[in-house]
Coordinates of C-alpha atoms in Angstrom, one line a residue:
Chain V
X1 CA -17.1 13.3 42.4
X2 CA -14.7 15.5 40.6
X3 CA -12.0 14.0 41.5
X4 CA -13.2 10.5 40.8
X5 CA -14.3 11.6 37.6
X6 CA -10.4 13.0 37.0
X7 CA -9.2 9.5 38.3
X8 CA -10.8 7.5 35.6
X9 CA -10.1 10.0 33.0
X10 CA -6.6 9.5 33.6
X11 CA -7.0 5.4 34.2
X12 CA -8.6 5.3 30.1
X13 CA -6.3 7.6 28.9
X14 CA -3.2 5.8 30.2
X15 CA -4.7 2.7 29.1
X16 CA -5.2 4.0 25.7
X17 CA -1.5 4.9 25.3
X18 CA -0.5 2.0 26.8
X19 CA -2.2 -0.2 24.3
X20 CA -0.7 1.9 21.4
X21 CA 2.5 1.7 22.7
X22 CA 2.2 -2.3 23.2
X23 CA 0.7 -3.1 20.0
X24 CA 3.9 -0.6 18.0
X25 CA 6.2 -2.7 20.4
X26 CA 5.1 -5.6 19.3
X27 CA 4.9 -4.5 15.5
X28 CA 8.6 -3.3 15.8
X29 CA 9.8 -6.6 17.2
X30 CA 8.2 -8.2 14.4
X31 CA 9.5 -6.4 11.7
X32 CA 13.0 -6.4 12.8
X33 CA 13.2 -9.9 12.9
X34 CA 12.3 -10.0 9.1
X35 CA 13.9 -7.1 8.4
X36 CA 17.3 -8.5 10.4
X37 CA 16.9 -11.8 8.2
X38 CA 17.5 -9.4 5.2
X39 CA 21.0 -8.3 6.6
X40 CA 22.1 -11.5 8.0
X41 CA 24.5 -12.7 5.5
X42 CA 25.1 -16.2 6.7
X43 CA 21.5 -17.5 5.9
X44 CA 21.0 -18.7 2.4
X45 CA 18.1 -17.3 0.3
X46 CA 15.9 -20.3 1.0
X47 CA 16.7 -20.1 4.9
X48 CA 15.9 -16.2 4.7
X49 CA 12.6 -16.7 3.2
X50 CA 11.7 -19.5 5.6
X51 CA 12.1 -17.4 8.5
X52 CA 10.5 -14.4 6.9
X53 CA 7.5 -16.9 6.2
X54 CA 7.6 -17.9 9.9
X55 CA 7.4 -14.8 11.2
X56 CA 4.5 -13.5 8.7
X57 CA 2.3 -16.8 9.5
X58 CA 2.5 -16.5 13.2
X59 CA 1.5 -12.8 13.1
X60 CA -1.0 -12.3 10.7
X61 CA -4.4 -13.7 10.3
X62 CA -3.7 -15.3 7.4
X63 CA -6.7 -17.9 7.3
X64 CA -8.7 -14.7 8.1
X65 CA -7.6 -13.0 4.6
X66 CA -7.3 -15.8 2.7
X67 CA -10.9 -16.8 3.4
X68 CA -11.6 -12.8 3.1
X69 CA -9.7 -12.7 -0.7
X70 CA -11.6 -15.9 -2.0
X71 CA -15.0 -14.2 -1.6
X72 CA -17.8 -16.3 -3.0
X73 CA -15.9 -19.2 -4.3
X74 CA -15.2 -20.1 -0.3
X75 CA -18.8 -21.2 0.3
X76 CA -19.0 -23.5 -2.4
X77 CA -15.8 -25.5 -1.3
X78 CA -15.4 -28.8 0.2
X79 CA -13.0 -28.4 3.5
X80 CA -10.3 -30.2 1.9
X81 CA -10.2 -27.8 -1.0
X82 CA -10.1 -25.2 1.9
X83 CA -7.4 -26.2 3.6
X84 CA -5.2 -26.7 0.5
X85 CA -6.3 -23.1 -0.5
X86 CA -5.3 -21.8 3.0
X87 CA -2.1 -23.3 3.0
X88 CA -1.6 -22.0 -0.8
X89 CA -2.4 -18.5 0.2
X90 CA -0.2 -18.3 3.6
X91 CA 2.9 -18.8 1.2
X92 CA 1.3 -16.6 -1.4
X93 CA 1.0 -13.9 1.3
X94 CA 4.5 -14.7 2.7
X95 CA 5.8 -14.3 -0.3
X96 CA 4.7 -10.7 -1.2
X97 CA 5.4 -9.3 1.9
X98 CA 8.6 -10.7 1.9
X99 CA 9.1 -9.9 -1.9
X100 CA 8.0 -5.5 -0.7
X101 CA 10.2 -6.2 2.7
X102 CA 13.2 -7.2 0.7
X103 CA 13.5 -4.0 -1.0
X104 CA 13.3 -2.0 2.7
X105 CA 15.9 -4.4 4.0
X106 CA 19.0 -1.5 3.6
X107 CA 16.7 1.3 4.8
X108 CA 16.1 2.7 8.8
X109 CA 12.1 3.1 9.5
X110 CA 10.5 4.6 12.2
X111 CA 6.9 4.1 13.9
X112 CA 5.8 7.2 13.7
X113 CA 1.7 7.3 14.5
X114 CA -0.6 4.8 15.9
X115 CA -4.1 5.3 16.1
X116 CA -6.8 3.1 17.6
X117 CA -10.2 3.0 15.7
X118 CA -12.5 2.2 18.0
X119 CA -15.4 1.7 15.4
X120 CA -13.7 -1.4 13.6
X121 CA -11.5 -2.2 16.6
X122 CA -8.1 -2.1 14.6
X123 CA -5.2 -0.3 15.1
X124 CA -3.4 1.4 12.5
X125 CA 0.3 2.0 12.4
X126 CA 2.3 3.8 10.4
X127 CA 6.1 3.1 9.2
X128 CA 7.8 5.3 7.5
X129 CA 10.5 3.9 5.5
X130 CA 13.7 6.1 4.6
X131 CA 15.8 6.9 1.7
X132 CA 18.5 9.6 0.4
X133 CA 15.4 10.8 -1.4
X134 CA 12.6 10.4 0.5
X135 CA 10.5 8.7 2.6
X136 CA 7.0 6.1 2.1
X137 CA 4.7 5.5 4.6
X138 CA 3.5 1.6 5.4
X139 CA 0.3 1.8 7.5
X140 CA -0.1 -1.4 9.2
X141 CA -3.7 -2.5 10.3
X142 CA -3.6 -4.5 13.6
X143 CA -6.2 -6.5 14.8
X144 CA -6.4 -7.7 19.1
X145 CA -7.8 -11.1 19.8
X146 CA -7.6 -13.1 22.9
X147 CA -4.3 -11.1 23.9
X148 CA -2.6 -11.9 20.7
X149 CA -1.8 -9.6 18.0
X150 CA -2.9 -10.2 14.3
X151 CA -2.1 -8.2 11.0
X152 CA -5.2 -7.7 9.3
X153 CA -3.9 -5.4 6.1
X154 CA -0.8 -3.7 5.0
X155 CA -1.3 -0.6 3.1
X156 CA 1.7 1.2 1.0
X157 CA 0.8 4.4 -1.0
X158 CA -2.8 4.3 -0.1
X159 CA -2.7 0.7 -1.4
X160 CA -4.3 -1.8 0.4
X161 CA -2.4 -5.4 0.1
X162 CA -5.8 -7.0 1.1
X163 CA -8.1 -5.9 -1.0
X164 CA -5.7 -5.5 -3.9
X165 CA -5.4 -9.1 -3.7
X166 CA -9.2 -9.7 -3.2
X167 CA -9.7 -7.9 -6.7
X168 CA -7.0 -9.9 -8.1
X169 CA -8.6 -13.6 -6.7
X170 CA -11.8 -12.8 -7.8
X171 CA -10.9 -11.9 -11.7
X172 CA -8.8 -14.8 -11.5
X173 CA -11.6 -16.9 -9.7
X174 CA -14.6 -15.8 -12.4
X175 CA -12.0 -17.3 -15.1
X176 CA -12.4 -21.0 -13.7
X177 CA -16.3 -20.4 -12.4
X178 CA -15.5 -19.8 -9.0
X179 CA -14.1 -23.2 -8.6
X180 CA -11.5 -23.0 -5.5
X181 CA -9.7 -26.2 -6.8
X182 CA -8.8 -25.2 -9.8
X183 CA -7.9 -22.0 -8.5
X184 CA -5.5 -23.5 -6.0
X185 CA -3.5 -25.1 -9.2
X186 CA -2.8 -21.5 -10.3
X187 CA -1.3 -20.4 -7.4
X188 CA 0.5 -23.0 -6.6
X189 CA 1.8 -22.8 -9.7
X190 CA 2.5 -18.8 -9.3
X191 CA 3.9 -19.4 -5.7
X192 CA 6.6 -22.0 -7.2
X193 CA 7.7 -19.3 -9.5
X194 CA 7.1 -16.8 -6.9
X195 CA 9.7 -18.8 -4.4
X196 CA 11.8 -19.8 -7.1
X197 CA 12.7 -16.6 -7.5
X198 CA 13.2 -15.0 -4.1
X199 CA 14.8 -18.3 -2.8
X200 CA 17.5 -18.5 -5.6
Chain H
X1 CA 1.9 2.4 39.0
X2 CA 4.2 3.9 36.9
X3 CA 4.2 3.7 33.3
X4 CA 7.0 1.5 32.6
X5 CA 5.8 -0.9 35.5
X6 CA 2.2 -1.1 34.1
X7 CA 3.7 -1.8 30.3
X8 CA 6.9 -4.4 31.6
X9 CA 3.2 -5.9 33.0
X10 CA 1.7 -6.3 30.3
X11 CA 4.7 -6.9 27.5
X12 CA 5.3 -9.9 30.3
X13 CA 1.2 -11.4 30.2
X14 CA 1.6 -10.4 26.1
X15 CA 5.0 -13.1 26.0
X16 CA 3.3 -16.0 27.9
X17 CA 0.3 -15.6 26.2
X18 CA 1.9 -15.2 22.7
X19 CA 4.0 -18.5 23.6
X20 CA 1.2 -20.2 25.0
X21 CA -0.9 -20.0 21.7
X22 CA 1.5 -19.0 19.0
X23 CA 0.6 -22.4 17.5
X24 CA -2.8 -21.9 17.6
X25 CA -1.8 -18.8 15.3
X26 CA -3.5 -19.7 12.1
X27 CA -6.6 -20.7 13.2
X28 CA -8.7 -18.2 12.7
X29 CA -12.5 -17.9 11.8
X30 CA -14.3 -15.2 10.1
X31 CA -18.1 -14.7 9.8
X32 CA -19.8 -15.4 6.0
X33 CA -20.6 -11.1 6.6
X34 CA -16.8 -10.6 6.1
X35 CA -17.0 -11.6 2.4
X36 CA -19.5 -8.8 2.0
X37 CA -17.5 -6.0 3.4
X38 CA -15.7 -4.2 0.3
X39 CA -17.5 -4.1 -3.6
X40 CA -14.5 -2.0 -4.3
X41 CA -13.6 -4.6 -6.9
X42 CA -17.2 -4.7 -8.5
X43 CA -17.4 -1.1 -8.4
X44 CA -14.8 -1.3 -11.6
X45 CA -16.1 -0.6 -15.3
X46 CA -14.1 -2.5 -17.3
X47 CA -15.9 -3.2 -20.8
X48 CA -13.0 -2.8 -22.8
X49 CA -11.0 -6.2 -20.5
X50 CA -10.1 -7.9 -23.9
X51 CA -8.1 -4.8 -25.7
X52 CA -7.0 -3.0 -21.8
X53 CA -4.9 -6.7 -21.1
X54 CA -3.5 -6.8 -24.9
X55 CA -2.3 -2.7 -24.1
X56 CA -1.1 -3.6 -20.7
X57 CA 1.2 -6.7 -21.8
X58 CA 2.4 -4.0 -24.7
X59 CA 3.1 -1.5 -21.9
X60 CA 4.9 -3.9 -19.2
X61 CA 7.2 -5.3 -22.2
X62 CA 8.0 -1.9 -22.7
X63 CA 8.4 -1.4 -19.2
X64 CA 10.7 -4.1 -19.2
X65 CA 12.6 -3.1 -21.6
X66 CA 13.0 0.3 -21.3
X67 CA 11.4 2.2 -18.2
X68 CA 13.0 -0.1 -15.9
X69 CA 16.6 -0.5 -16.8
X70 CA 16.6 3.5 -17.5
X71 CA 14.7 4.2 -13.8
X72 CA 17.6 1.4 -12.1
X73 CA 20.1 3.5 -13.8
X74 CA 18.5 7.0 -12.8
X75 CA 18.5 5.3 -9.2
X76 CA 22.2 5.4 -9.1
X77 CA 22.5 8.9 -9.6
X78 CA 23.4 10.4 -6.5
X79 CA 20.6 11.5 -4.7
X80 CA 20.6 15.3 -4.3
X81 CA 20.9 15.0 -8.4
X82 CA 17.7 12.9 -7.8
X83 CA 16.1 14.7 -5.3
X84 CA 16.9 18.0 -7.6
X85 CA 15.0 16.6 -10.6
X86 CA 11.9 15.3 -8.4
X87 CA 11.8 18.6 -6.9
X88 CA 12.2 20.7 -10.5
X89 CA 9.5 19.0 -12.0
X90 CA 7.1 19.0 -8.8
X91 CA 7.7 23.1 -9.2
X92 CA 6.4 22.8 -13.2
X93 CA 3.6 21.5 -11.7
X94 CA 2.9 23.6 -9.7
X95 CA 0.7 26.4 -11.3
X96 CA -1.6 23.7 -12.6
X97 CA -2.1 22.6 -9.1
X98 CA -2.9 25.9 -8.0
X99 CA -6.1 26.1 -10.8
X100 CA -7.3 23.3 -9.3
X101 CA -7.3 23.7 -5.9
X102 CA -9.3 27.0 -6.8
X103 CA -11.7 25.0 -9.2
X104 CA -12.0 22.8 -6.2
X105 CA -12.5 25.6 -4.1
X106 CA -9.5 24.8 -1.5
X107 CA -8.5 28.5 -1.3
X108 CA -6.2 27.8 1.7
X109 CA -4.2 24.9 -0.2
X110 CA -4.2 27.3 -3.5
X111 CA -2.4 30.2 -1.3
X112 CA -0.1 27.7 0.0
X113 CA 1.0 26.5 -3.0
X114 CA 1.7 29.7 -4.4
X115 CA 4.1 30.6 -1.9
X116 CA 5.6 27.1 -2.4
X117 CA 6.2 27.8 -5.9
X118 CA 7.2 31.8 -5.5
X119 CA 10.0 30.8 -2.9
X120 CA 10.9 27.8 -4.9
X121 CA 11.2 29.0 -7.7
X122 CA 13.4 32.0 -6.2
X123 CA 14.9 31.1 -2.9
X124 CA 15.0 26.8 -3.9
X125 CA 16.9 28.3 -7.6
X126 CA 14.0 27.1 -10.2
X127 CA 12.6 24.8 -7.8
X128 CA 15.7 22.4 -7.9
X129 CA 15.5 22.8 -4.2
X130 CA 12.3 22.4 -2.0
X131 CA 13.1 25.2 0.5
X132 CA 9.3 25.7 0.8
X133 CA 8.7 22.4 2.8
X134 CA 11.3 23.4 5.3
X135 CA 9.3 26.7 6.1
X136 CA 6.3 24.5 6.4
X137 CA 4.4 24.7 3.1
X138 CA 3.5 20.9 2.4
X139 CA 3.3 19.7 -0.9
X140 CA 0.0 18.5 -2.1
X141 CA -1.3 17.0 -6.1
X142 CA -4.7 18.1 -7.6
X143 CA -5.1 17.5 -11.2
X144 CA -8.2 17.8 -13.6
X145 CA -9.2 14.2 -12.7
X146 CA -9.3 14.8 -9.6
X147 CA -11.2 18.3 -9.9
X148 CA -13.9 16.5 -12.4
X149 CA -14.2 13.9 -9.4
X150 CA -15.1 16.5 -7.1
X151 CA -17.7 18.5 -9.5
X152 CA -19.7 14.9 -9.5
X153 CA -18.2 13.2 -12.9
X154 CA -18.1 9.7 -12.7
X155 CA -15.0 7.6 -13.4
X156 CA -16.3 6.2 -16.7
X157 CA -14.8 2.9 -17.9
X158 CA -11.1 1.4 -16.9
X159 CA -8.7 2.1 -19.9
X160 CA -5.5 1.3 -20.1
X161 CA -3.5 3.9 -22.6
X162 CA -0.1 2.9 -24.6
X163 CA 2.8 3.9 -22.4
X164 CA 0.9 6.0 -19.7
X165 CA -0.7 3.1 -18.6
X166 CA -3.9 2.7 -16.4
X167 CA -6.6 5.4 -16.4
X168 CA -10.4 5.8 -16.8
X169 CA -12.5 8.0 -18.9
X170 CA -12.5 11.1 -16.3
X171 CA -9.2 11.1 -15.6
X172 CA -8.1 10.6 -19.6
X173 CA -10.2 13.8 -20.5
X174 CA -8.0 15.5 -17.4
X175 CA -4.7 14.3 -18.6
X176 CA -5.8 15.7 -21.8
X177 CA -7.1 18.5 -20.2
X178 CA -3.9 19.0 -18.5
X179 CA -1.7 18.8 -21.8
X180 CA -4.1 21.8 -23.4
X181 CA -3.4 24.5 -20.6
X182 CA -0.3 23.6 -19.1
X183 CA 1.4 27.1 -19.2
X184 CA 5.1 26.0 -19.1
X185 CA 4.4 23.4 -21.6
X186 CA 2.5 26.3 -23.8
X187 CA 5.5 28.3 -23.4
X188 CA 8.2 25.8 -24.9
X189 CA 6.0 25.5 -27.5
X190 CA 5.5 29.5 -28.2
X191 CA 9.2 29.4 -28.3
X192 CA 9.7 26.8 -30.6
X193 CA 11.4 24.2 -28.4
X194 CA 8.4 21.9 -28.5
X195 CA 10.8 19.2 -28.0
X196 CA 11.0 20.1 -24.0
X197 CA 7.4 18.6 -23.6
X198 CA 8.0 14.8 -24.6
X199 CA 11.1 15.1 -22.6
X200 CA 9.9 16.5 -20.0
X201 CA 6.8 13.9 -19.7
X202 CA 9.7 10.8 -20.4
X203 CA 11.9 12.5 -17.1
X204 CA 8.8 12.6 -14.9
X205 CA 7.9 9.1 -16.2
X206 CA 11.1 7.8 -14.9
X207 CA 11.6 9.8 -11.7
X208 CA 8.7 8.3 -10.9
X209 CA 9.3 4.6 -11.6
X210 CA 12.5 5.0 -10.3
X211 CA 10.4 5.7 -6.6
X212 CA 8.4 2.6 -7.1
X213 CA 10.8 -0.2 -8.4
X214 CA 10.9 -2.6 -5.1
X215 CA 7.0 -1.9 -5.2
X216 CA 5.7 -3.2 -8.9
X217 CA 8.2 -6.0 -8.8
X218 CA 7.0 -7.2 -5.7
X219 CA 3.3 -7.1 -7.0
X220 CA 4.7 -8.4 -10.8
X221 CA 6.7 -11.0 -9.7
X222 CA 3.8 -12.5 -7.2
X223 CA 0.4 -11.8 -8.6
X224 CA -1.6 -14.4 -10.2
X225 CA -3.6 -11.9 -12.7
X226 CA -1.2 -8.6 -12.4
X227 CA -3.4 -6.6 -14.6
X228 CA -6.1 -7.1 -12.1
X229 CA -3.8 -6.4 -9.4
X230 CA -2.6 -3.2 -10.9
X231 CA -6.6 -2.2 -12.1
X232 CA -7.1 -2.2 -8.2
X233 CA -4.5 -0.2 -7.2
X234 CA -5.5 2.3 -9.6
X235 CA -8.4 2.7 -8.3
X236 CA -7.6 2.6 -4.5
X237 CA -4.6 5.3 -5.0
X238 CA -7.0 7.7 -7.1
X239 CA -9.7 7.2 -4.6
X240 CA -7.6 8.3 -1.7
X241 CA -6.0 10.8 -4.1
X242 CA -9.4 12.3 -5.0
X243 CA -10.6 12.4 -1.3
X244 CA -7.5 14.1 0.1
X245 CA -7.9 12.3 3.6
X246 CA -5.7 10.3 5.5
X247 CA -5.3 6.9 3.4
X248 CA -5.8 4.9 7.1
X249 CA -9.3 6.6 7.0
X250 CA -10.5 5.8 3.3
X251 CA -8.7 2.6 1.9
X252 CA -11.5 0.2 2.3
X253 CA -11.4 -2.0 5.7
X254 CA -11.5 -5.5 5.5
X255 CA -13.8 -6.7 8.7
X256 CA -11.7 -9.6 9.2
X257 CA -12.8 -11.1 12.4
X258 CA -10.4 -13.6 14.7
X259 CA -11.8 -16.3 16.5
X260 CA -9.7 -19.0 17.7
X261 CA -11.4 -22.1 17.2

């Protein structure tokens, strides 16, 4: 009985690891490839955004956020004015990150924790960034589902990306009565000027 | 099965399946509960909107114009200079910090940061060089705002103050607070070099935007209503700052559920 009871002990405990150590894998992989796209001088500026943007909409749960930022205003929304929103926010996502990634592109990083959180199901990694004076840490929230990874929230300096953003929607949302529409003319607007200048 | 067997196993079932479905990537549901998970942006008191946004487009002209260019240039010193100025100041600091880890009752943290700023200021020559975090004495902030927080005082209403930027009520009345007892600012003044304190508040102000450049440009240049963006992160950082526990733990989670549909 004992010893059974040592056998599985060892089987979760393994297992545990083992899922850390996948999901930091796959994290790692991920971020070099944007990172990478930063130091490859042969792509042009619009080229190096379109890769980052790639890589950022095939690895977070964008629709998931972007529904999660728009708060009330979602419900009222026809599903056309949904989809242009999604596909408005996906670029305004990509763009920030890449716009924060951008300025870590000549700095070495290291995953240095990863914790699961068993409650929420998410796992929380954290990057720390370094320079000749320092160091930051970038906690990434990861998110399993159906064997596929998804970034939930990035948080830098205690700052979560999400939720910042959420505040920032809704102010912007109560100024045209929670109407998504005209709320997707803003930021499309902001992404132009947003891409315009990172793909310049 | 070893280790590296069991994980080559799985980091080859993670490919196929990540192939198989990375176009299904973006399709993801969330439950009408997940709009409900965080108030965090109700939660702010911000009666004074009209005259905070007219202060904060003063402030990030001025930012613009001045702290930027002057933190860039800072940024090019070379970095032990850097690193010597971040660390001088943080030692300044220092006593204050202690009085408020006692007010806040962490004895342990209060002894700790004595001894950083006894061998600092000895061993690290005026604090110039941190010599305490190599022995293992960790830096860590409290300030008044942070020691009202914990006696029960409420944030009060957002303000945003000419040149220092974002704040609330409780942590105004602390800043203040601060400027009243600081003993090395007390000092210049007893000695009639008064002039140390505005300078010394200007270097702190950009050492510390010179840490953060990469940061507010990112959330500048892509924000659709920046003052809301920066109201949030206020509020988030003193939160965590407040609480002292790991940010992972505190910064509000975002049940975002995947579905694939």
């Amino acid at each position: 009985m004992k010893f059974k009871l040592i056998i599985i002990f060892f089987i979760i405990f393994i297992s545990k690891n083992l899922y850390s150590d996948e999901t930091s894998d796959w994290l790692k992989k991920e971020i070099d490839i944007i990172l990478e796209a930063y130091k490859n001088e042969n792509l042009s500026n619009e080229n190096r955004f379109l890769l980052v943007e790639k890589t950022i909409n095939d690895n977070f749960a964008g629709t998931g956020i972007a529904k999660f930022v728009a708060g009330e205003a979602w419900k009222k929304s026809d599903k056309n004015t949904k989809k242009i929103y999604i596909d408005n926010f996906k670029r305004h996502l990509a763009l920030n990150i890449a716009s924060m990634m951008q300025g870590y592109s000549d700095q070495t990083y290291e995953l240095t924790k990863s914790k699961y959180d068993k409650k929420n199901q998410v796992t929380l990694i954290d990057m720390e960034i370094f320079s000749d004076t320092g160091s930051v840490i970038v906690t990434w929230r990861v998110k399993e589902s159906k064997d596929r990874f998804f970034v939930i929230d990035l948080i830098v300096a205690d700052i979560s990306l999400v939720v910042t953003k959420r505040s920032e929607f809704n102010s912007m949302l109560k100024k045209v009565d929670n109407n998504l529409s005209k709320f997707n003319e803003i930021l499309f607007e902001q992404n132009q000027i947003s891409y315009n200048k990172i793909a310049n | 099965m070893s280790k590296k067997i069991v994980f080559i196993f799985f980091l080859f079932f993670g490919l196929i399946s990540y192939n198989a479905i990375a176009s299904e990537a973006d399709q993801v549901n969330t439950d009408s509960e997940d709009f409900d998970t965080t108030t965090i942006e109700d939660e702010i008191y911000d009666p004074l909107e009209p005259i905070n946004r007219a202060i904060f487009s003063f402030n990030n002209v001025a930012d613009r114009i001045v702290l930027e260019p002057i933190a860039k240039g800072y940024k090019k010193l070379p970095s032990p200079l850097q690193s010597g100025i971040n660390n001088f100041l943080s030692n300044l600091r220092t006593p204050l910090v202690v009085v408020n880890q006692l007010l806040q009752g962490q004895g342990e943290n209060a002894v700790q940061s004595s001894g950083r700023f006894v061998i600092n200021s000895t061993v690290g020559v005026f604090g110039l060089f941190d010599v305490a975090e190599k022995v293992g004495l960790e830096e860590k902030e409290e300030d008044y705002g942070q020691t009202l927080a914990t006696w029960g005082v409420g944030d009060g209403f957002y303000i945003v103050l000419p040149l220092f930027g974002p704040s609330n009520l409780r942590d105004t009345s602390g800043m203040v607070l601060t400027m009243l007892t600081d003993p090395v600012n007390a000092y210049a003044v007893s000695e009639g070099e008064a002039w140390l304190v505005p300078t010394r508040t200007a270097v702190n102000a950009v050492d510390t935007r010179s840490k953060i450049i990469d940061e507010v440009n990112a959330l500048r240049d892509n924000s659709v209503d920046y003052y809301a963006a920066v109201r949030s992160s206020y509020y988030q950082n003193r939160n965590a700052a407040i609480n002292n526990v790991d940010d992972t733990e505190l910064t509000p989670l975002p049940l975002i559920s995947i579905e694939f549909e």
